[in-house]
Coordinates of C-alpha atoms in Angstrom, one line a residue:
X21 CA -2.3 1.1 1.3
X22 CA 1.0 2.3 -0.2
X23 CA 2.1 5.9 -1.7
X24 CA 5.7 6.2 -3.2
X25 CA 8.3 7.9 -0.8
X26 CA 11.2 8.8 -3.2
X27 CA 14.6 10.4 -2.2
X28 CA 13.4 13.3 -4.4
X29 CA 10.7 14.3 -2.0
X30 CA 13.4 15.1 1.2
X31 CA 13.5 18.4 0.4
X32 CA 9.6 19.0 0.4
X33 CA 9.4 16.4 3.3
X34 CA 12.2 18.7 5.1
X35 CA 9.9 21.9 4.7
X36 CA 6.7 20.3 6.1
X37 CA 8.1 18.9 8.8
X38 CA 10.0 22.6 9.5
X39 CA 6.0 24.0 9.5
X40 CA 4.8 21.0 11.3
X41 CA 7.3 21.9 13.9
X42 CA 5.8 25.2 13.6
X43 CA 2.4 24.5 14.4
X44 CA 3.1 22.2 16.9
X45 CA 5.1 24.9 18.8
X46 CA 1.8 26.6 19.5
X47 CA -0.9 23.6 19.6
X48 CA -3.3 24.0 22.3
X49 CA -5.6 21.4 24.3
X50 CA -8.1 20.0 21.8
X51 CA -9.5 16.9 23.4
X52 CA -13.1 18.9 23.6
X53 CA -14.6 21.2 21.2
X54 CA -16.0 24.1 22.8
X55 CA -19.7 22.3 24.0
X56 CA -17.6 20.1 25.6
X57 CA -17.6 17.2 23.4
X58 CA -15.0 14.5 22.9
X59 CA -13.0 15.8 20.1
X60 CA -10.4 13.3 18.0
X61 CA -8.1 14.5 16.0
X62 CA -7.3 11.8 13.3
X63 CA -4.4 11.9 10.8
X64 CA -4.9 9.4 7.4
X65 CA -3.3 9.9 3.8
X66 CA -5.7 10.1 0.6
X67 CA -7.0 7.5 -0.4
X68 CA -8.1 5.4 2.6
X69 CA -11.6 5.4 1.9
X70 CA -12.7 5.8 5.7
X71 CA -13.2 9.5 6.2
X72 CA -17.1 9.2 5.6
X73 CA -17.6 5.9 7.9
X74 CA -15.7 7.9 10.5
X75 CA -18.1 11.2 10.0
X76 CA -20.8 9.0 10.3
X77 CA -19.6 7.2 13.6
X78 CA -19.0 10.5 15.4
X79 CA -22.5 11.7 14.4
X80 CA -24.2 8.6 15.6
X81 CA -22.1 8.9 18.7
X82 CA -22.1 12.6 19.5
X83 CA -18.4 13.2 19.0
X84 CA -16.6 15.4 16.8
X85 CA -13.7 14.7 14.8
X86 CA -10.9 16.3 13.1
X87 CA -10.1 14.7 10.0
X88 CA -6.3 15.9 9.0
X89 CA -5.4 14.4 5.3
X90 CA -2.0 14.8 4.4
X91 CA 0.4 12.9 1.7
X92 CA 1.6 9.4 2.8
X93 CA 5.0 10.5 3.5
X94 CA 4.1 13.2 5.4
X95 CA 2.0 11.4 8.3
X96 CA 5.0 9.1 9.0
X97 CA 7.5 12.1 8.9
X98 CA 5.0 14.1 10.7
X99 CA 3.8 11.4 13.3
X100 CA 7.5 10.4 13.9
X101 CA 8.7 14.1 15.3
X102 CA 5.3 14.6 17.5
X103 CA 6.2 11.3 19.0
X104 CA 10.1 12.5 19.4
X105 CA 8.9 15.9 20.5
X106 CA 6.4 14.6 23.3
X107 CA 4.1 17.2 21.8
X108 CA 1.3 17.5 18.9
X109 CA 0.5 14.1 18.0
X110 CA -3.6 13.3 16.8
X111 CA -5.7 11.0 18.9
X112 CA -5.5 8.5 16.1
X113 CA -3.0 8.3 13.2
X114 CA -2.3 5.5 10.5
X115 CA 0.5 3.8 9.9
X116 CA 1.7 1.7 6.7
X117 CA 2.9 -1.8 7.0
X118 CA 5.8 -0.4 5.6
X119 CA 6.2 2.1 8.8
X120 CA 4.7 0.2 11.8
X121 CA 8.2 -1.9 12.8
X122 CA 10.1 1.2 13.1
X123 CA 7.2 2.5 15.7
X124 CA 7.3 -0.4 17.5
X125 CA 11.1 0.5 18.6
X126 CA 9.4 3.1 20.6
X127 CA 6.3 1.0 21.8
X128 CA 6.1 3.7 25.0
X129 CA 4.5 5.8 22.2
X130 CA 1.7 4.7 21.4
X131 CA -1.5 3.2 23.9
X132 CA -1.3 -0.3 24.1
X133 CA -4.5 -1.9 22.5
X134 CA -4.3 -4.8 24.5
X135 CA -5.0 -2.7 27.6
X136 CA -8.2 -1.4 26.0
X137 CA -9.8 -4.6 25.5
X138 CA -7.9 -5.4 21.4
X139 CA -7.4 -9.4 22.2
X140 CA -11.3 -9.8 22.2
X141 CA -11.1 -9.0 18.4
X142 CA -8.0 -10.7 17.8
X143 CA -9.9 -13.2 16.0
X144 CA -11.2 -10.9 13.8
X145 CA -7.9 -10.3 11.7
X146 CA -5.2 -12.8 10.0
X147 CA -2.7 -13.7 12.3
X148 CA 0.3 -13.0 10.3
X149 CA -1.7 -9.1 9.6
X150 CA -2.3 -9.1 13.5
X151 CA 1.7 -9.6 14.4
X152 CA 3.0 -6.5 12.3
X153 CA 1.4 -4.3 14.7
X154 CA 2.5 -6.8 18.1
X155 CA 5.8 -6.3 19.0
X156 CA 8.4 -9.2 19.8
X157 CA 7.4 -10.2 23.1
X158 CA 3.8 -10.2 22.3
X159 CA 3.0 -7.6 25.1
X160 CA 2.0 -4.7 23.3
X161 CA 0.0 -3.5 20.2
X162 CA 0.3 -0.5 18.8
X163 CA -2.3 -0.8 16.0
X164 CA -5.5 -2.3 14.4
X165 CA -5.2 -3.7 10.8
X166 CA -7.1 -1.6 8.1
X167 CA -6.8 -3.3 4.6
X168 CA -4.3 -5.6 3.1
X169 CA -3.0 -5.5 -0.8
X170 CA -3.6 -8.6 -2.6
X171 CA -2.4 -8.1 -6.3
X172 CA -3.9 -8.8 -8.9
X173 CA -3.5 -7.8 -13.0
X174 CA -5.5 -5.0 -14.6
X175 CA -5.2 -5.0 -18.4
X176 CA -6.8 -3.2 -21.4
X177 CA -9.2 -5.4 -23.2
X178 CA -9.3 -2.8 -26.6
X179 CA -5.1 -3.2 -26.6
X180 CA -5.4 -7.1 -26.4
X181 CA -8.1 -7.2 -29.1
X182 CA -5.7 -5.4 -31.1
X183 CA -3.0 -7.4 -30.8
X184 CA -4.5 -10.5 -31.7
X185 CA -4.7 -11.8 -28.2
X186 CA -7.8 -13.9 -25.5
X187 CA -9.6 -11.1 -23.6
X188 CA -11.1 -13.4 -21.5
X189 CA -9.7 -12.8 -18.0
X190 CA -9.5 -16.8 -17.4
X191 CA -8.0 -17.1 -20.9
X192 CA -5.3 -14.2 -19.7
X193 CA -4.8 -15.7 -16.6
X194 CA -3.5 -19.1 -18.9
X195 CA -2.0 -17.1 -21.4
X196 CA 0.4 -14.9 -18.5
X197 CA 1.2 -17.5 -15.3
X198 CA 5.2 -16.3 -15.3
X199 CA 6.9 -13.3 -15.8
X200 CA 8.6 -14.7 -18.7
X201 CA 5.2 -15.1 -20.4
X202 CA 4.4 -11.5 -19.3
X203 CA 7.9 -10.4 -21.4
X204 CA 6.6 -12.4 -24.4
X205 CA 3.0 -11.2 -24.7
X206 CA 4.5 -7.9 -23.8
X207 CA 6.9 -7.9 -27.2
X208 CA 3.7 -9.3 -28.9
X209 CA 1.5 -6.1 -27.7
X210 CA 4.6 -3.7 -28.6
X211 CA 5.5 -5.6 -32.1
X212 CA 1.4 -5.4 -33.4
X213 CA 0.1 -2.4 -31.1
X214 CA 2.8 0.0 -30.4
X215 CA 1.5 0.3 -27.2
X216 CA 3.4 -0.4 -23.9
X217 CA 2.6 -3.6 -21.8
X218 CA 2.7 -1.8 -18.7
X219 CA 2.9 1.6 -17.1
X220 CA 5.8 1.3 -15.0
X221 CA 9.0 -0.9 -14.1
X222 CA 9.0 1.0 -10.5
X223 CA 5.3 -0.6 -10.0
X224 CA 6.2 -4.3 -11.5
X225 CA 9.2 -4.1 -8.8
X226 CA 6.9 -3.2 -5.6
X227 CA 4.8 -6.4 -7.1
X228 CA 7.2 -8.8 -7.4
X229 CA 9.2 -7.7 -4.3
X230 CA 5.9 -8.6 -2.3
X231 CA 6.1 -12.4 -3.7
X232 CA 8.5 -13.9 -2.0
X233 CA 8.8 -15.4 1.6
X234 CA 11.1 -12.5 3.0
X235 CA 11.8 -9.0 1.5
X236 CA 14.8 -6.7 3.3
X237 CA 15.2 -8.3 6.7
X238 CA 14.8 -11.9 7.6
X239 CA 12.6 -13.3 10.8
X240 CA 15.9 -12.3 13.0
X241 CA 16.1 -8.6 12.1
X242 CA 18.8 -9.6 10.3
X243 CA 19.2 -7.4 6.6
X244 CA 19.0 -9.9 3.4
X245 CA 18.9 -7.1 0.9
X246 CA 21.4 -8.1 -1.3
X247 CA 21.0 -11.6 -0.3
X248 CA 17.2 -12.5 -1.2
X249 CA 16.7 -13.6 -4.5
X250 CA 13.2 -12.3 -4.9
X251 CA 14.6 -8.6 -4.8
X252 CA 17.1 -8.7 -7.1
X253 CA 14.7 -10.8 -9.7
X254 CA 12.2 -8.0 -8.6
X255 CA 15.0 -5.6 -10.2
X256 CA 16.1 -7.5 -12.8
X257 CA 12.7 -7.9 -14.0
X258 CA 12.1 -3.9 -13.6
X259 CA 15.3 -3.7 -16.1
X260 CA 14.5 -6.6 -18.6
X261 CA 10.9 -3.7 -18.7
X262 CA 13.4 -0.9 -19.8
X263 CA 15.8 -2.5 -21.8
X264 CA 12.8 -3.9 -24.2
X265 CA 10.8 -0.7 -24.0
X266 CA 7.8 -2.4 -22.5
X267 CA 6.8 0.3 -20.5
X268 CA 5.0 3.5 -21.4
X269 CA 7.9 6.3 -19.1
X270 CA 5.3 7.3 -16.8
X271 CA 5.5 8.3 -13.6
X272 CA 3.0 6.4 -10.7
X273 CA 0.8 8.7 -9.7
X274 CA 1.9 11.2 -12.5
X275 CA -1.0 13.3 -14.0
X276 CA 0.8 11.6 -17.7
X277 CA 0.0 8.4 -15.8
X278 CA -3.6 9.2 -15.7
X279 CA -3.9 10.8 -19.3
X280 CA -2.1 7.2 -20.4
X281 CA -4.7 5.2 -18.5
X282 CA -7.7 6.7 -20.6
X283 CA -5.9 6.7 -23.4
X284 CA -4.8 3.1 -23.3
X285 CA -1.0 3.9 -23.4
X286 CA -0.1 0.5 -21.4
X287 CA -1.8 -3.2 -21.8
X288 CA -1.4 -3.9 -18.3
X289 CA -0.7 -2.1 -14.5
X290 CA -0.2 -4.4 -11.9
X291 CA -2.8 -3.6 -9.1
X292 CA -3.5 -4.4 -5.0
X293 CA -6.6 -4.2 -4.5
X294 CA -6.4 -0.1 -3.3
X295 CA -4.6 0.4 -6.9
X296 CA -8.5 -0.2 -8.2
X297 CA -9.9 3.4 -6.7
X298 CA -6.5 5.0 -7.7
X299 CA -7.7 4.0 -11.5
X300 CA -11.3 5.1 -11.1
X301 CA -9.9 8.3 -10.1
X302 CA -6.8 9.1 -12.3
X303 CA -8.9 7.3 -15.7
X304 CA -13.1 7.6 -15.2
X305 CA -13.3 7.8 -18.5
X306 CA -12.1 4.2 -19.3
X307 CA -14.5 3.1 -17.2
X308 CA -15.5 -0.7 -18.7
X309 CA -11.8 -0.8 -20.9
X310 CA -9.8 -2.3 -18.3
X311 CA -10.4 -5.9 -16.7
X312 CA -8.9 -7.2 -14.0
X313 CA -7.2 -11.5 -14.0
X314 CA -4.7 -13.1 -11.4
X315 CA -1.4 -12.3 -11.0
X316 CA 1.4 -14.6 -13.0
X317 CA 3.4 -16.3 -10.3
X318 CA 1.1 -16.3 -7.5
X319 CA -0.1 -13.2 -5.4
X320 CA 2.1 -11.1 -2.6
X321 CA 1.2 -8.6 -1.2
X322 CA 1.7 -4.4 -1.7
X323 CA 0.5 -2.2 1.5
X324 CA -1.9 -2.1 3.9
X325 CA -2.1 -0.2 7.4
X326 CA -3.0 0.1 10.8
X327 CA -4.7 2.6 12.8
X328 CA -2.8 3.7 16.2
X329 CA -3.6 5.8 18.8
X330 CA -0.6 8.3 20.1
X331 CA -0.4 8.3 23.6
X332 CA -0.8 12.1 23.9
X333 CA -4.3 11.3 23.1
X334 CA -6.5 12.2 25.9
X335 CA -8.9 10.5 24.8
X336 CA -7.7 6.6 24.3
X337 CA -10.9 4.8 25.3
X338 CA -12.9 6.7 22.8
X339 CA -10.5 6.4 20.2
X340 CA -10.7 2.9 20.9
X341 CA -14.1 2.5 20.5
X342 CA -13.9 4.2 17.1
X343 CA -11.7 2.5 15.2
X344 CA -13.0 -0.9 16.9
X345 CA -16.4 -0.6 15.0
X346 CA -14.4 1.3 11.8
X347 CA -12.2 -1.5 11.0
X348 CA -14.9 -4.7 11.8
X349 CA -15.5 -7.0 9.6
X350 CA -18.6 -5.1 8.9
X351 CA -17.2 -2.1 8.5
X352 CA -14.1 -3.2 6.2
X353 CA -16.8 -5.1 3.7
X354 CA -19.0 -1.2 3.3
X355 CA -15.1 0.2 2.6
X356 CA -13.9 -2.2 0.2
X357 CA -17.1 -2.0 -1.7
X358 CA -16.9 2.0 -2.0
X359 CA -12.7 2.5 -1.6
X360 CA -11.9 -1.1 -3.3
X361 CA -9.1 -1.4 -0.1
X362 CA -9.4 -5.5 0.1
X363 CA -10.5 -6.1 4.3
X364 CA -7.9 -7.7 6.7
X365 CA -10.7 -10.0 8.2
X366 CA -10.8 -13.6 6.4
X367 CA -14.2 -14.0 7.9
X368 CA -16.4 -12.5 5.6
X369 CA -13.5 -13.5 2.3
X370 CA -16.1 -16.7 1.2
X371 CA -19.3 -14.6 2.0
X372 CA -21.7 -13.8 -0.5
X373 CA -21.2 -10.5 -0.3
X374 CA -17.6 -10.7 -1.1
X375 CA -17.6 -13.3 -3.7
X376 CA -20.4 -11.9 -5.5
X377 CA -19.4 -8.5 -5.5
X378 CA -19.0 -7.1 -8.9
X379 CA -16.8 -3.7 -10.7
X380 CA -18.7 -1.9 -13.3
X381 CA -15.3 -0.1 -13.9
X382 CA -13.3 -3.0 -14.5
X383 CA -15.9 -4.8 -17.2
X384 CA -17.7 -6.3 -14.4
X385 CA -15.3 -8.5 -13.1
X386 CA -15.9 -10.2 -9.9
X387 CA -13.3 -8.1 -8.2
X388 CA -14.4 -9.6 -4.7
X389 CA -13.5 -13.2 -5.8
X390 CA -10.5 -12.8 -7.5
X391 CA -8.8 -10.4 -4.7
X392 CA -10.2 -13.2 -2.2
X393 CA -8.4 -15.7 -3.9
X394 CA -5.4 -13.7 -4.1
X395 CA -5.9 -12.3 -0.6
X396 CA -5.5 -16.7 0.2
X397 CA -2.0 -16.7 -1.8
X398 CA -0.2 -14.3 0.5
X399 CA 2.6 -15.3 2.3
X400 CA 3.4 -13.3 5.8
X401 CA 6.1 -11.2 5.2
X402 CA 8.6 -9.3 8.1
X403 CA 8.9 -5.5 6.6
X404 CA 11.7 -4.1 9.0
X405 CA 12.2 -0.9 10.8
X406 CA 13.7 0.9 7.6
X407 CA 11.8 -0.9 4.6
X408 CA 10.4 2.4 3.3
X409 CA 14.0 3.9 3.1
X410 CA 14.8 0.7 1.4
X411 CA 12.6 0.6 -1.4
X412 CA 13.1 4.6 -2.0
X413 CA 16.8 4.0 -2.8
X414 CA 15.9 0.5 -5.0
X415 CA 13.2 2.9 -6.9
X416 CA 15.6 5.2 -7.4
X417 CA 18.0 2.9 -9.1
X418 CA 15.3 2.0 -11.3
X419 CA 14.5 4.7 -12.7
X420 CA 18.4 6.0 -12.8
X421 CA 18.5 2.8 -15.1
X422 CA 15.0 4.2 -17.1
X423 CA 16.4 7.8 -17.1
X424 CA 19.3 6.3 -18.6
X425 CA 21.1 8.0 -16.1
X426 CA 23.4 4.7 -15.1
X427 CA 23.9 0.8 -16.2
X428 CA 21.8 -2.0 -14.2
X429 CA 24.6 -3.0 -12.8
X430 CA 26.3 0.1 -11.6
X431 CA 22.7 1.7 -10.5
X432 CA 22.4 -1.3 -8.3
X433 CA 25.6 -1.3 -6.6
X434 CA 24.8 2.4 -5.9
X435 CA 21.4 1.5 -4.1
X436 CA 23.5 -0.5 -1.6
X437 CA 26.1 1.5 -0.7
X438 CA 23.0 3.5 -0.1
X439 CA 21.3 1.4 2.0
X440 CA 24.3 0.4 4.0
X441 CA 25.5 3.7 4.8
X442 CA 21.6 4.2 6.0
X443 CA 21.6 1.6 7.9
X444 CA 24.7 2.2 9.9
X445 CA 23.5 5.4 10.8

């Protein structure tokens, strides 16, 4: 799963990393707790949804673990100068999809899963999930796949009422299959309701960025940014939001982005699978308003991760073990059903359990189903060693544009002078 990284945050990124440093300075041998026990240290973001399978795990095992939760930034930040300084790294730490190529530059950091028995469960995982953590020549993996994000369309059934407009999610579905119907039924919501059609053109660009065939690099390393069509009709589409005032001026993640999900400020938000827990949390009180259709234009996906294992860790074969039975098929079913984070095994995506499975929250929607399906519709997508960089400087020129801090065009060309004086670094 994803959290935004924007430029903003390098000064509060710069200060925990400075404390990070800090600690680490005067970190001590924790590979046992003091009965002698196999001790893991683990380092996850909010949000994963796995802290309580791995407390359970350990107790059923006789191990203890150390569960460290920090912001989504901060792990890769953190992770990257433990690995740099040789010194402070956790026994297990997830990575985004978004962060694992630039790891695998330094595959000497990480234990390689292969050697601890990983191509037995190869099978397990899709194949195109399975190479983002393998590295080019096939020899070593650095990480198991958690959850993919398979998108999919949550809207507000009172704000399409209003307007006039099918509630059914199949009738939505017909009524939205391209962006430019999204536009249209958006001026319809905004002409009848007042309301918004969706909370936020930063969101709608991570969406539409993840349907195309390539995003910032192509299948040579090679950087297409300015190149692939998909991104700038991701960011065109994020400025044809603005310019018509479709969207409500929230900030993702915002508390004003929670308060505007209960109160039905937006018709739609454009969700991965993950996004579902992020709603329950920010808006329980519009529990049974929202619903939850296909995406127009086909799925894509948004996030996703992978859990590593530093090689500091002492205690690799244990670490192993655990995130082995954590990220099963088995295991991956009980976390989508209480996290909503869609599983990375296409086994179990036509079982019963999946197909049947059911969202009070979202008006009972067969949530399984329809993130299967969309789950189906992804294409495999290379991210490239500096894709999180990437999108923080496109984000930023979106909401420049939304700030009305700088023209489209002039917001754009800024982003990749940006990006190329990043990635000649």
């Amino acid at each position: 799963m994803l959290r935004k990284f924007g430029i903003q945050k390098i000064l509060l990124v710069f200060v925990s990393v400075m404390l990070f440093i800090g600690v680490v300075g005067c970190s001590k041998d924790t590979s046992t707790d003091s009965n002698g026990k196999t001790k893991l240290t683990i380092w996850l973001w909010p949000g994963m949804g796995i802290e309580d399978q791995i407390k359970q795990y350990a107790e059923e095992n006789g191990i203890e673990v150390d569960i460290q939760l920090s912001e989504f930034a901060d792990v890769h930040n953190n992770l990257t100068t433990a690995l740099a300084a040789g010194s402070g790294a956790p026994d297990i730490s997830a990575v985004e999809v978004k962060g694992i190529d630039k790891m695998k530059g330094n595959p000497e950091h990480f234990h390689n899963l292969l050697d601890l028995g990983a191509d037995d469960v190869k099978g397990d995982y899709l194949d195109w999930k399975w190479r983002q953590a393998l590295t080019a020549d096939g020899k070593h993996l650095l990480g198991l796949p958690t959850d993919i994000g398979p998108q999919a369309m949550a809207y507000r059934l009172d704000i399409f009422e209003q307007a006039g407009l099918p509630t059914d999610r199949e009738e939505v579905a017909n009524l939205i299959k391209t962006w430019d119907d999204f536009i249209r039924v958006g001026e319809e919501i905004k002409a009848k309701t007042g309301k918004a059609m969706i909370d936020s053109p930063n969101g709608a660009y991570s969406v539409m960025e993840g349907q195309g065939s390539e995003k910032y690099f192509d299948k040579d390393g090679n950087v297409i940014v300015q190149d692939n069509p998909q991104i700038k009709k991701a960011y065109d589409f994020a400025v044809q939001l603005i310019e018509k005032d479709l969207t409500s001026g929230f900030e993702q993640w915002s508390a004003e982005w929670g308060t505007g999900m209960t109160n039905g400020d937006f018709a739609t938000l454009l969700a991965p699978a993950w996004m579902m827990t992020f709603m329950k949390e920010n808006a329980p009180d519009a529990a049974g308003i929202w619903d939850i259709t296909l995406l127009p234009e086909g799925s894509g996906n948004w996030g996703g991760s992978f859990l590593t294992i530093p090689k500091e860790s002492k205690n690799a074969e244990e670490a192993y073990k655990l995130i082995k039975w954590l990220l099963s098929p088995e295991q991956q079913l009980a976390t989508f059903k209480t996290a909503g984070n869609f599983p990375s095994t296409p086994g179990i995506y036509d079982s019963e359990e999946i197909q049947s499975f059911t969202s009070d929250y979202f008006n009972n929607a067969p949530v399984g189903k329809i993130y299967a399906e969309a789950a189906k519709q992804v294409k495999p997508i290379i991210e490239g060693p500096e894709s999180i960089q990437i999108e923080g400087y496109i984000g930023d020129a979106i909401t420049r544009v939304k700030d009305g801090q700088a023209e489209p065009q002039a917001s754009w060309d800024q982003a990749m002078e940006q990006i190329e004086r990043e990635l000649s670094r």
